[in-house]
Coordinates of C-alpha atoms in Angstrom, one line a residue:
Chain K
M1 CA 13.0 -3.8 4.8
A2 CA 15.8 -6.1 5.0
Y3 CA 15.7 -8.5 7.5
S4 CA 19.0 -10.4 9.1
E5 CA 19.4 -13.6 8.7
K6 CA 18.3 -14.6 11.9
V7 CA 15.1 -13.4 11.7
I8 CA 15.0 -15.2 8.8
D9 CA 15.6 -18.5 9.4
H10 CA 13.2 -18.5 13.0
Y11 CA 10.7 -16.7 10.6
E12 CA 11.4 -19.9 7.9
N13 CA 11.9 -22.9 10.4
P14 CA 9.8 -21.1 13.9
R15 CA 10.6 -23.2 17.2
N16 CA 8.5 -24.8 18.7
V17 CA 5.3 -23.3 17.1
G18 CA 2.0 -24.8 18.8
S19 CA -0.2 -25.2 21.6
L20 CA 0.3 -26.6 25.2
D21 CA -2.9 -27.2 27.7
K22 CA -3.9 -24.6 29.2
K23 CA -5.6 -25.9 31.9
D24 CA -2.1 -27.8 33.5
P25 CA -1.6 -26.9 36.4
K26 CA 2.0 -27.1 35.2
V27 CA 1.7 -24.5 32.3
G28 CA 1.7 -21.0 31.8
T29 CA 0.0 -18.7 29.1
G30 CA 1.0 -15.4 28.3
I31 CA -0.8 -13.9 25.9
V32 CA 0.2 -9.8 24.6
G33 CA -0.3 -7.9 22.4
A34 CA -3.3 -6.4 20.5
P35 CA -5.0 -7.2 17.2
A36 CA -4.9 -3.8 16.1
C37 CA -1.4 -2.8 16.8
G38 CA -0.9 -5.8 14.3
D39 CA 1.1 -7.8 16.8
V40 CA -0.1 -10.8 19.7
M41 CA 2.0 -13.2 21.3
K42 CA 1.0 -16.2 23.0
L43 CA 3.6 -17.5 24.8
Q44 CA 3.3 -21.3 27.2
I45 CA 6.0 -22.8 29.0
K46 CA 5.5 -26.3 31.0
V47 CA 7.2 -26.4 34.5
E48 CA 8.7 -29.2 36.6
D49 CA 10.8 -29.2 39.5
G50 CA 11.5 -25.6 38.6
V51 CA 12.3 -26.1 35.4
I52 CA 10.6 -25.1 32.2
V53 CA 10.7 -27.9 30.0
D54 CA 8.5 -27.2 27.6
A55 CA 7.9 -24.0 25.7
K56 CA 5.4 -23.2 22.7
F57 CA 4.3 -20.2 20.9
K58 CA 1.9 -18.3 18.6
T59 CA 2.8 -15.0 17.0
Y60 CA 0.5 -12.8 14.7
G61 CA 2.4 -10.1 14.2
C62 CA 5.5 -9.1 11.3
G63 CA 8.4 -11.4 10.9
S64 CA 10.3 -9.6 13.2
A65 CA 7.7 -10.8 16.0
I66 CA 7.7 -13.9 15.4
A67 CA 10.9 -14.4 15.0
S68 CA 11.5 -12.8 18.3
S69 CA 8.5 -15.5 19.9
S70 CA 10.7 -18.3 18.4
L71 CA 13.8 -17.0 19.5
V72 CA 12.7 -16.9 22.8
T73 CA 10.6 -20.2 23.3
E74 CA 14.4 -22.1 22.3
W75 CA 16.1 -19.6 25.4
V76 CA 13.8 -20.7 28.1
K77 CA 13.6 -24.6 27.3
G78 CA 16.1 -26.3 30.1
M79 CA 15.8 -22.7 32.0
A80 CA 15.2 -22.3 36.0
V81 CA 11.7 -20.1 36.0
D82 CA 14.2 -17.8 38.4
E83 CA 16.5 -17.3 35.2
A84 CA 14.2 -17.1 32.8
T85 CA 12.6 -13.7 34.5
K86 CA 15.3 -12.1 34.0
I87 CA 15.6 -12.3 29.5
Q88 CA 15.8 -8.9 29.0
N89 CA 14.2 -7.0 25.2
K90 CA 17.9 -6.1 24.7
Q91 CA 19.4 -9.6 24.5
I92 CA 16.4 -10.6 22.3
A93 CA 17.3 -7.6 20.0
E94 CA 20.6 -7.8 20.0
E95 CA 20.4 -11.6 19.0
L96 CA 18.1 -10.7 16.3
S97 CA 19.8 -7.4 15.3
L98 CA 16.7 -6.1 15.4
P99 CA 16.2 -2.6 13.7
P100 CA 15.1 0.3 15.8
V101 CA 11.1 0.0 14.2
K102 CA 11.0 -3.2 15.5
I103 CA 12.1 -3.3 19.1
H104 CA 9.0 -3.5 20.2
C105 CA 8.5 -6.6 19.0
S106 CA 10.9 -7.6 21.5
V107 CA 9.8 -6.1 24.0
L108 CA 6.4 -8.0 23.3
A109 CA 8.6 -11.1 23.7
E110 CA 10.1 -10.4 26.8
D111 CA 6.0 -9.1 28.1
A112 CA 5.1 -12.2 26.5
I113 CA 7.5 -14.9 28.6
K114 CA 7.0 -12.9 32.0
A115 CA 3.2 -12.7 31.3
A116 CA 3.6 -16.9 31.2
I117 CA 5.7 -17.1 34.3
E118 CA 3.1 -14.6 36.5
D119 CA 0.2 -17.3 34.9
Y120 CA 2.7 -20.2 36.2
Q121 CA 2.7 -18.4 39.4
R122 CA -0.1 -17.8 40.2
K123 CA -1.4 -21.2 39.0
Q124 CA 0.4 -22.7 41.6
Q125 CA 0.1 -20.6 44.1
A126 CA -4.2 -21.2 43.8
E127 CA -2.9 -24.8 43.9
A128 CA -1.4 -24.6 46.9
S129 CA -3.9 -22.4 48.8
A130 CA -6.5 -25.5 47.4
A131 CA -4.5 -28.2 48.9
E132 CA -4.1 -25.9 52.3
E133 CA -8.2 -25.3 52.6
A134 CA -8.4 -29.3 51.5
T135 CA -6.0 -30.5 54.3
G136 CA -7.6 -27.8 56.9
S137 CA -11.2 -29.1 56.7
Chain V
M1 CA 9.7 -22.0 -9.9
T2 CA 7.1 -23.4 -12.1
T3 CA 7.7 -26.5 -10.6
A4 CA 7.0 -27.4 -6.0
Q5 CA 10.2 -26.8 -4.3
P6 CA 12.2 -29.3 -2.7
Q7 CA 10.8 -29.3 1.4
T8 CA 13.9 -27.8 3.5
S9 CA 12.6 -28.9 6.7
D10 CA 9.9 -31.6 8.2
R11 CA 8.1 -28.0 9.9
S12 CA 7.7 -26.5 6.3
V13 CA 4.1 -26.7 5.3
G14 CA 4.2 -24.8 1.5
P15 CA 6.7 -24.2 -0.9
V16 CA 9.6 -22.0 0.8
S17 CA 10.5 -19.3 -1.1
K18 CA 14.6 -19.5 -0.9
P19 CA 16.2 -16.2 -2.4
A20 CA 15.1 -17.0 -5.4
A21 CA 17.7 -17.5 -8.6
E22 CA 15.6 -16.0 -10.1
P23 CA 13.5 -12.6 -10.1
P24 CA 10.4 -12.3 -8.0
I25 CA 7.0 -12.1 -10.1
Y26 CA 6.2 -8.5 -10.1
M27 CA 2.8 -7.3 -8.7
D28 CA 3.4 -3.7 -7.9
Y29 CA 2.1 -2.4 -10.9
A30 CA 0.6 0.8 -8.8
A31 CA 3.6 1.8 -7.8
T32 CA 5.7 1.9 -10.6
C33 CA 6.2 -0.2 -13.7
P34 CA 9.3 -0.8 -16.1
V35 CA 10.0 1.3 -19.6
D36 CA 8.3 -0.2 -22.5
P37 CA 10.7 -1.1 -25.2
R38 CA 9.1 0.6 -27.9
V39 CA 8.9 3.7 -25.8
L40 CA 12.6 3.6 -24.2
D41 CA 13.8 3.3 -28.4
A42 CA 11.7 6.6 -28.6
M43 CA 13.7 8.5 -26.1
L44 CA 17.4 6.9 -26.6
P45 CA 17.9 9.4 -29.9
Y46 CA 17.0 12.5 -27.6
F47 CA 20.1 11.3 -24.9
T48 CA 22.4 11.9 -27.4
E49 CA 22.4 13.1 -31.4
K50 CA 18.8 14.9 -31.0
F51 CA 20.0 16.8 -27.1
G52 CA 18.7 20.3 -28.1
N53 CA 17.0 22.4 -25.7
A54 CA 13.3 22.5 -27.0
A55 CA 13.6 26.2 -25.6
S56 CA 16.1 27.2 -28.6
R57 CA 14.5 29.2 -31.3
T58 CA 18.0 30.3 -33.3
H59 CA 18.2 26.4 -34.4
S60 CA 17.8 23.1 -35.5
Y61 CA 18.7 21.4 -32.8
G62 CA 16.3 23.2 -30.7
W63 CA 14.0 23.2 -33.1
V64 CA 14.2 19.5 -33.0
A65 CA 13.8 19.3 -29.3
E66 CA 10.6 21.3 -29.8
E67 CA 8.8 19.4 -32.1
A68 CA 8.8 16.1 -30.4
V69 CA 8.1 17.9 -27.2
E70 CA 5.4 19.2 -28.4
I71 CA 3.9 15.5 -30.3
A72 CA 4.2 14.4 -26.9
R73 CA 1.8 17.3 -25.6
E74 CA -0.3 16.3 -28.4
R75 CA -0.4 13.0 -27.5
I76 CA -1.1 12.9 -23.8
A77 CA -3.8 15.7 -24.3
G78 CA -5.8 13.6 -27.3
V79 CA -5.5 10.7 -24.1
L80 CA -7.9 13.0 -22.5
G81 CA -10.3 14.7 -25.0
A82 CA -8.0 18.2 -24.2
S83 CA -6.2 20.2 -26.4
A84 CA -2.3 20.2 -26.8
K85 CA -2.4 24.0 -25.0
E86 CA -3.4 22.5 -22.1
I87 CA -0.7 20.5 -20.9
T88 CA 1.5 20.9 -18.4
F89 CA 4.8 19.7 -18.5
T90 CA 6.5 18.6 -14.1
S91 CA 8.5 16.3 -13.0
G92 CA 5.7 13.8 -12.0
A93 CA 2.5 14.1 -10.1
T94 CA 3.2 14.8 -6.5
E95 CA 4.3 18.4 -8.0
S96 CA 1.2 18.3 -10.5
N97 CA -0.4 17.7 -7.3
N98 CA 0.9 20.5 -5.8
L99 CA 0.8 23.1 -8.6
A100 CA -2.8 22.4 -8.9
I101 CA -3.6 22.9 -5.2
K102 CA -1.6 25.3 -3.9
G103 CA -1.6 27.7 -7.6
V104 CA -4.9 27.2 -7.3
A105 CA -5.3 28.2 -3.8
E106 CA -3.0 31.1 -4.3
Y107 CA -4.8 32.9 -7.3
L108 CA -7.8 32.9 -5.7
A109 CA -7.3 34.0 -3.3
D110 CA -8.7 36.4 -3.0
K111 CA -12.1 34.7 -4.3
G112 CA -12.4 32.8 -0.9
R113 CA -9.8 30.2 0.8
H114 CA -11.9 26.6 0.8
I115 CA -10.8 23.4 -0.3
V116 CA -12.7 20.0 0.0
T117 CA -10.8 16.8 -0.6
C118 CA -11.4 13.2 0.4
V119 CA -9.6 11.3 3.1
T120 CA -7.9 8.3 0.9
E121 CA -6.0 11.4 -1.2
H122 CA -2.9 10.1 -1.9
K123 CA -0.3 12.8 0.5
A124 CA 0.2 14.6 -2.7
V125 CA -2.6 15.6 -2.4
L126 CA -3.1 16.0 1.7
D127 CA -0.1 17.2 2.3
P128 CA -0.1 20.6 0.2
C129 CA -3.9 20.7 1.7
K130 CA -2.2 20.4 5.0
Y131 CA 0.3 23.0 4.1
L132 CA -2.4 25.5 2.9
E133 CA -4.4 25.0 6.1
R134 CA -1.2 26.3 7.6
K135 CA -1.5 29.3 5.7
G136 CA -4.8 30.2 6.9
Y137 CA -6.7 28.3 4.5
D138 CA -9.8 25.9 5.7
V139 CA -10.1 22.5 4.0
T140 CA -12.9 20.0 4.3
I141 CA -11.8 16.4 4.4
L142 CA -14.1 13.6 3.2
G143 CA -15.1 10.4 4.3
V144 CA -16.2 7.8 1.7
G145 CA -18.4 4.3 2.1
A146 CA -17.6 1.1 2.8
D147 CA -17.0 1.1 -1.1
G148 CA -14.0 3.6 -0.7
R149 CA -16.2 5.9 -2.9
V150 CA -16.9 9.7 -2.2
D151 CA -20.8 10.4 -1.8
P152 CA -20.9 13.5 -4.7
Q153 CA -23.6 14.5 -2.3
A154 CA -21.2 14.8 0.5
V155 CA -19.4 17.1 -2.2
A156 CA -22.0 18.8 -2.9
D157 CA -23.0 19.8 0.7
A158 CA -19.3 20.4 1.6
I159 CA -19.1 23.4 -1.4
R160 CA -19.8 27.1 0.5
D161 CA -19.4 30.5 -0.9
D162 CA -15.4 30.4 -0.4
T163 CA -14.7 27.0 -2.1
I164 CA -12.4 27.4 -4.5
L165 CA -11.2 24.1 -5.8
V166 CA -12.7 20.3 -5.2
S167 CA -9.3 17.6 -5.9
I168 CA -11.0 14.0 -5.5
M169 CA -8.8 10.9 -7.2
F170 CA -9.8 9.5 -10.5
A171 CA -8.9 5.8 -9.0
N172 CA -7.6 5.1 -5.6
N173 CA -3.2 4.3 -5.7
E174 CA -3.9 1.5 -2.8
T175 CA -7.6 0.2 -3.9
G176 CA -8.1 0.8 -7.3
V177 CA -11.4 2.6 -6.5
V178 CA -12.9 4.4 -8.9
H179 CA -14.2 7.4 -7.7
P180 CA -18.1 8.9 -9.3
V181 CA -15.7 11.6 -11.3
A182 CA -18.4 12.4 -13.8
D183 CA -21.1 13.3 -11.0
I184 CA -18.4 15.7 -8.8
G185 CA -17.1 17.3 -12.5
R186 CA -21.0 18.4 -12.9
I187 CA -22.0 19.4 -9.2
C188 CA -18.3 21.6 -9.1
R189 CA -19.3 22.6 -12.6
E190 CA -22.9 23.9 -11.4
R191 CA -21.4 25.8 -8.1
G192 CA -19.1 27.2 -10.5
V193 CA -16.0 25.9 -8.2
L194 CA -12.8 24.5 -9.8
F195 CA -12.1 20.5 -10.1
H196 CA -9.3 18.9 -10.2
T197 CA -8.1 15.6 -10.1
D198 CA -5.4 13.2 -8.9
A199 CA -5.3 10.7 -11.9
T200 CA -2.3 9.2 -11.3
Q201 CA -3.5 5.7 -11.5
A202 CA -6.3 6.0 -13.7
F203 CA -4.4 7.6 -16.6
G204 CA -3.7 5.4 -19.8
K205 CA -5.4 2.7 -18.1
I206 CA -9.7 3.8 -18.1
P207 CA -10.8 6.1 -20.3
I208 CA -11.0 9.7 -19.0
D209 CA -12.3 12.9 -21.1
V210 CA -12.0 16.0 -19.4
D211 CA -15.1 17.7 -21.1
A212 CA -17.4 15.4 -20.5
M213 CA -16.3 14.8 -17.1
R214 CA -15.9 18.4 -16.5
I215 CA -12.5 18.2 -15.0
D216 CA -10.4 21.7 -15.0
L217 CA -7.6 20.6 -13.9
L218 CA -6.1 16.5 -13.8
S219 CA -2.4 15.7 -12.6
M220 CA -0.6 12.7 -14.7
S221 CA 2.5 10.8 -14.6
A222 CA 4.7 8.7 -16.8
H223 CA 6.3 5.8 -14.6
K224 CA 2.8 4.6 -14.0
I225 CA 2.2 4.2 -18.1
Y226 CA 5.3 2.2 -18.9
G227 CA 7.2 5.7 -19.5
P228 CA 10.3 7.0 -17.6
K229 CA 10.4 7.9 -14.0
G230 CA 10.6 11.9 -13.3
V231 CA 7.9 13.3 -16.0
G232 CA 5.2 13.7 -15.3
A233 CA 2.2 16.6 -16.3
L234 CA -0.3 18.6 -15.1
Y235 CA -4.3 19.7 -17.5
L236 CA -5.1 22.8 -17.4
R237 CA -8.0 23.7 -19.0
R238 CA -7.9 27.2 -21.1
R239 CA -11.9 27.5 -21.6
R240 CA -14.9 27.5 -20.0
P241 CA -13.6 28.3 -17.3
R242 CA -9.9 29.1 -17.6
V243 CA -7.9 27.9 -15.4
R244 CA -5.1 30.1 -13.9
V245 CA -2.0 28.7 -11.1
V246 CA 0.4 31.1 -9.3
P247 CA 3.6 28.7 -10.6
L248 CA 5.5 26.9 -7.8
L249 CA 9.0 27.4 -10.0
H250 CA 9.8 30.7 -11.3
G251 CA 12.2 31.3 -14.0
G252 CA 12.4 30.8 -17.7
G253 CA 8.4 31.2 -18.3
H254 CA 8.3 28.1 -19.7
E255 CA 5.0 26.0 -19.8
R256 CA 3.5 29.0 -20.6
G257 CA 5.1 30.3 -17.4
N258 CA 3.1 27.7 -15.7
R259 CA 6.2 25.8 -14.7
S260 CA 9.6 27.5 -15.4
G261 CA 12.7 24.9 -15.9
T262 CA 14.5 23.5 -18.8
L263 CA 12.1 20.7 -20.2
A264 CA 13.1 17.7 -19.6
V265 CA 13.0 16.3 -23.8
P266 CA 13.8 12.4 -23.7
L267 CA 11.3 12.3 -20.8
I268 CA 9.0 14.3 -22.3
V269 CA 9.2 12.2 -25.4
G270 CA 8.9 8.5 -23.2
F271 CA 5.7 9.9 -21.7
G272 CA 4.4 10.7 -25.3
E273 CA 5.2 7.6 -26.5
A274 CA 4.3 6.1 -23.6
A275 CA 0.6 7.5 -23.5
R276 CA 0.6 6.5 -27.8
I277 CA 0.4 3.1 -26.5
A278 CA -1.7 3.3 -24.1
A279 CA -4.3 4.8 -26.0
E280 CA -4.1 2.1 -28.6
T281 CA -3.9 -0.6 -26.5
M282 CA -6.6 1.0 -23.9
E283 CA -9.1 -1.5 -24.9
E284 CA -7.7 -5.0 -25.7
E285 CA -5.1 -4.7 -22.5
S286 CA -7.7 -3.3 -20.3
A287 CA -10.2 -6.6 -20.9
R288 CA -7.0 -8.6 -20.8
I289 CA -6.0 -7.4 -17.3
L290 CA -9.4 -7.3 -15.6
A291 CA -10.1 -11.1 -17.1
L292 CA -6.8 -11.6 -14.9
R293 CA -7.4 -9.8 -12.0
E294 CA -11.4 -11.5 -12.0
H295 CA -9.6 -14.9 -12.5
M296 CA -7.1 -13.5 -9.2
R297 CA -10.0 -12.6 -7.2
R298 CA -12.3 -15.6 -7.8
R299 CA -9.0 -18.3 -7.3
I300 CA -8.4 -16.0 -3.6
E301 CA -11.5 -16.1 -3.0
D302 CA -12.7 -19.8 -3.6
E303 CA -9.5 -21.1 -2.2
I304 CA -8.6 -18.9 1.0
P305 CA -11.6 -18.9 3.9
E306 CA -11.6 -15.4 5.9
V307 CA -10.6 -13.6 3.1
V308 CA -12.1 -9.8 2.3
I309 CA -11.6 -7.5 -0.8
N310 CA -11.3 -3.6 0.4
G311 CA -13.0 -1.7 -2.1
S312 CA -15.7 -1.6 -4.3
V313 CA -15.2 -4.7 -7.3
E314 CA -17.7 -3.0 -9.8
H315 CA -15.6 0.7 -9.6
R316 CA -12.5 -0.7 -9.8
L317 CA -9.2 -0.4 -12.5
P318 CA -9.0 -3.4 -14.2
G319 CA -5.2 -4.2 -12.7
T320 CA -5.8 -3.5 -8.8
L321 CA -6.6 -6.1 -5.9
N322 CA -6.5 -5.2 -2.2
V323 CA -7.0 -8.0 -0.5
S324 CA -6.8 -8.4 4.0
F325 CA -6.3 -12.1 5.2
K326 CA -8.2 -12.2 8.2
Y327 CA -5.8 -13.3 11.4
I328 CA -2.3 -12.8 9.2
E329 CA -0.2 -9.8 9.8
G330 CA 0.3 -8.3 6.0
E331 CA 4.1 -7.8 6.5
S332 CA 4.6 -11.6 7.7
L333 CA 3.0 -13.1 4.3
I334 CA 5.0 -10.7 2.4
M335 CA 7.8 -11.7 3.7
G336 CA 6.8 -14.9 2.8
L337 CA 6.6 -13.8 -0.7
R338 CA 10.0 -13.5 -1.1
G339 CA 9.2 -14.8 -5.0
V340 CA 6.4 -11.9 -5.6
A341 CA 6.5 -8.0 -5.5
V342 CA 3.7 -7.2 -3.8
S343 CA 2.8 -4.0 -1.3
S344 CA 1.0 -3.7 2.0
G345 CA -0.7 -0.2 0.8
S346 CA 1.4 2.5 -1.1
A347 CA 4.8 1.9 -2.0
C348 CA 5.1 5.3 -0.1
T349 CA 4.1 4.3 3.3
S350 CA 5.0 0.4 3.6
A351 CA 8.3 1.3 5.7
S352 CA 5.5 2.8 8.4
L353 CA 3.8 0.2 11.3
E354 CA 0.8 2.2 10.9
P355 CA -2.1 1.0 9.2
S356 CA -3.3 2.3 5.6
Y357 CA -4.7 5.2 6.7
V358 CA -6.7 4.6 2.9
L359 CA -8.9 1.2 4.7
R360 CA -9.3 2.5 7.9
A361 CA -11.2 5.6 6.6
M362 CA -13.1 2.8 4.8
G363 CA -14.3 1.6 8.1
L364 CA -11.8 -1.7 8.2
D365 CA -10.7 -2.4 11.9
D366 CA -6.9 -1.6 12.5
E367 CA -6.7 -6.0 12.1
L368 CA -7.8 -6.3 8.7
A369 CA -6.2 -3.1 7.6
H370 CA -2.5 -5.0 9.1
S371 CA -3.7 -7.8 6.9
S372 CA -3.9 -6.0 3.6
L373 CA -1.9 -7.1 0.2
R374 CA -2.2 -5.1 -2.6
M375 CA -1.4 -7.1 -5.8
C376 CA -1.4 -5.1 -9.3
I377 CA -1.7 -7.0 -12.6
G378 CA 0.1 -5.2 -15.6
R379 CA 0.7 -5.5 -19.1
P380 CA 3.3 -8.1 -19.0
T381 CA 1.3 -9.8 -16.4
T382 CA 0.7 -13.5 -17.5
R383 CA -2.5 -16.2 -16.5
E384 CA 0.8 -18.0 -15.2
E385 CA 1.7 -15.3 -12.9
V386 CA -1.3 -15.0 -12.0
D387 CA -1.8 -18.6 -11.2
R388 CA 1.9 -19.4 -9.0
V389 CA 1.3 -16.3 -6.8
V390 CA -2.2 -17.5 -5.7
D391 CA -0.5 -20.9 -5.2
M392 CA 2.3 -19.1 -3.1
L393 CA -0.7 -17.0 -1.3
K394 CA -2.3 -19.8 -0.4
A395 CA 0.5 -22.1 1.2
R396 CA 1.6 -18.9 3.3
V397 CA -1.5 -18.0 4.4
E398 CA -1.7 -21.5 6.3
R399 CA 1.5 -21.4 7.1
L400 CA 1.1 -18.5 8.9
R401 CA -2.6 -19.2 9.8
E402 CA -1.1 -21.8 12.0
M403 CA 1.3 -19.9 13.5
S404 CA -1.5 -17.4 14.4
P405 CA -2.6 -16.7 18.0
L406 CA -6.1 -15.6 16.2
W407 CA -6.6 -18.3 14.3
E408 CA -6.5 -20.6 17.3
M409 CA -8.9 -18.5 19.4
V410 CA -11.2 -18.2 16.7
Q411 CA -11.2 -22.1 15.3
E412 CA -11.8 -22.4 19.0
G413 CA -15.0 -20.4 18.9
I414 CA -13.4 -17.5 20.9
D415 CA -15.0 -13.9 19.6
L416 CA -12.2 -11.9 19.5
S417 CA -13.8 -8.7 20.2
S418 CA -14.5 -10.1 23.4
I419 CA -10.8 -10.1 24.9
E420 CA -9.2 -7.3 26.6
W421 CA -6.3 -6.7 24.9
T422 CA -2.9 -5.4 26.1
A423 CA -2.4 -2.2 23.9
H424 CA 1.2 -1.5 23.8

């Protein structure tokens, strides 16, 4: 299978590989996919004042899956959380010129960023209600 | 490529395979082989000055072509311990398998309509069987053990009164695992059932004796033994029992009526020469290739953690190795090995996203089946090439594991089977 130059570039020089502290309340973690399906993405964001200040990923999967997650971390850095929820798999597939059989990689990357944002928001709500309880008692 | 490459990025962990100025190291000899120069030399005159039709009986052009075909037929038969009259030339192993299975099924339709085969067969055996199923035949597909081998007792148990054919491959194309062919042959002969074996991978690589192994039909291909693509053969036993098939192609009655069509004389000459070389060098070459493969296997097992060698090591073709690298995905590994030509399974299925059905049949879970690589050593392979490939593998596997969330989880002591994954 021939890969686009952008896919090869992200595969050879992945941006933002690594992990953030998943216990940090400012960090949201999304893990999507399954080993049995041949791809798992872990995408993490760190949010300060509603802006994603850092993003990291680790991906088990084909080159297109690695490139899709690498690209998304690059995009969301510096983005407002609200803006990041609007990222569509189509944009990822287009940017990387993914062939039809690899579209699911871009879908997974979209799912991963959404899952990370949801995790972050859940944590924030939990903190807020914990804070409320603390002041209420 | 012989020296360490400059690091192009501070993120690079190992040697980065840039689009290579020199061609990648070929390690996919189970997919196909280059034509041996001796084979090409033998073929060339039959394209030009010796261009005759082997079926032309009225002039020397035809006689010359016919003689060349008969020499090739002798040589191919010789590799099997067969006689020349038992060899039918075809366009390749796919046609040979189709002719064997559909040809026997149709010829013996009145006797019975049950066929026994195995789950790890090549599609060129499974698909003709499926076709026959749609035509009202009954097909039993046997499983394999974790070592990739079919149990001869399972064959014996599957044979019924209406069984007309057992088709079990000699050696598997993805793993190189060799089936207990002689045991299966004995069982089939005792039960009066014809035994076909797809020997595409084994022919010319390991000893085959159709009489001792009681094989009745056997499929071969030229391009797996450094012959040309587009030619193969089917061995059809002539005596005790005499095997008859209904042809796939009707026409001029070539090949004793088994396969009509003008013989591809240059290709057949090449096939014959490739068979001659294979027979003459088999002992020496298989020992050399086996030593290289074992060197590669040991280095991989010693130097890369968490690898699984798929299939029996003992019962295996000398040149083939199938390895799963846990926690990384096979396609991404191959993408990183642009300096090496390998595959993640058979060439016919490597474009699909499904994990290998052969490995799954051996009980590998999907994750391991997704992480597999097939490497095949051939006649031109050197020890230096093997070492370079292992070095590249080591670096890539390490790099991809650093990127793998599964590897990270395992390092943290998380049991991957305890996680509820979101299937997609």
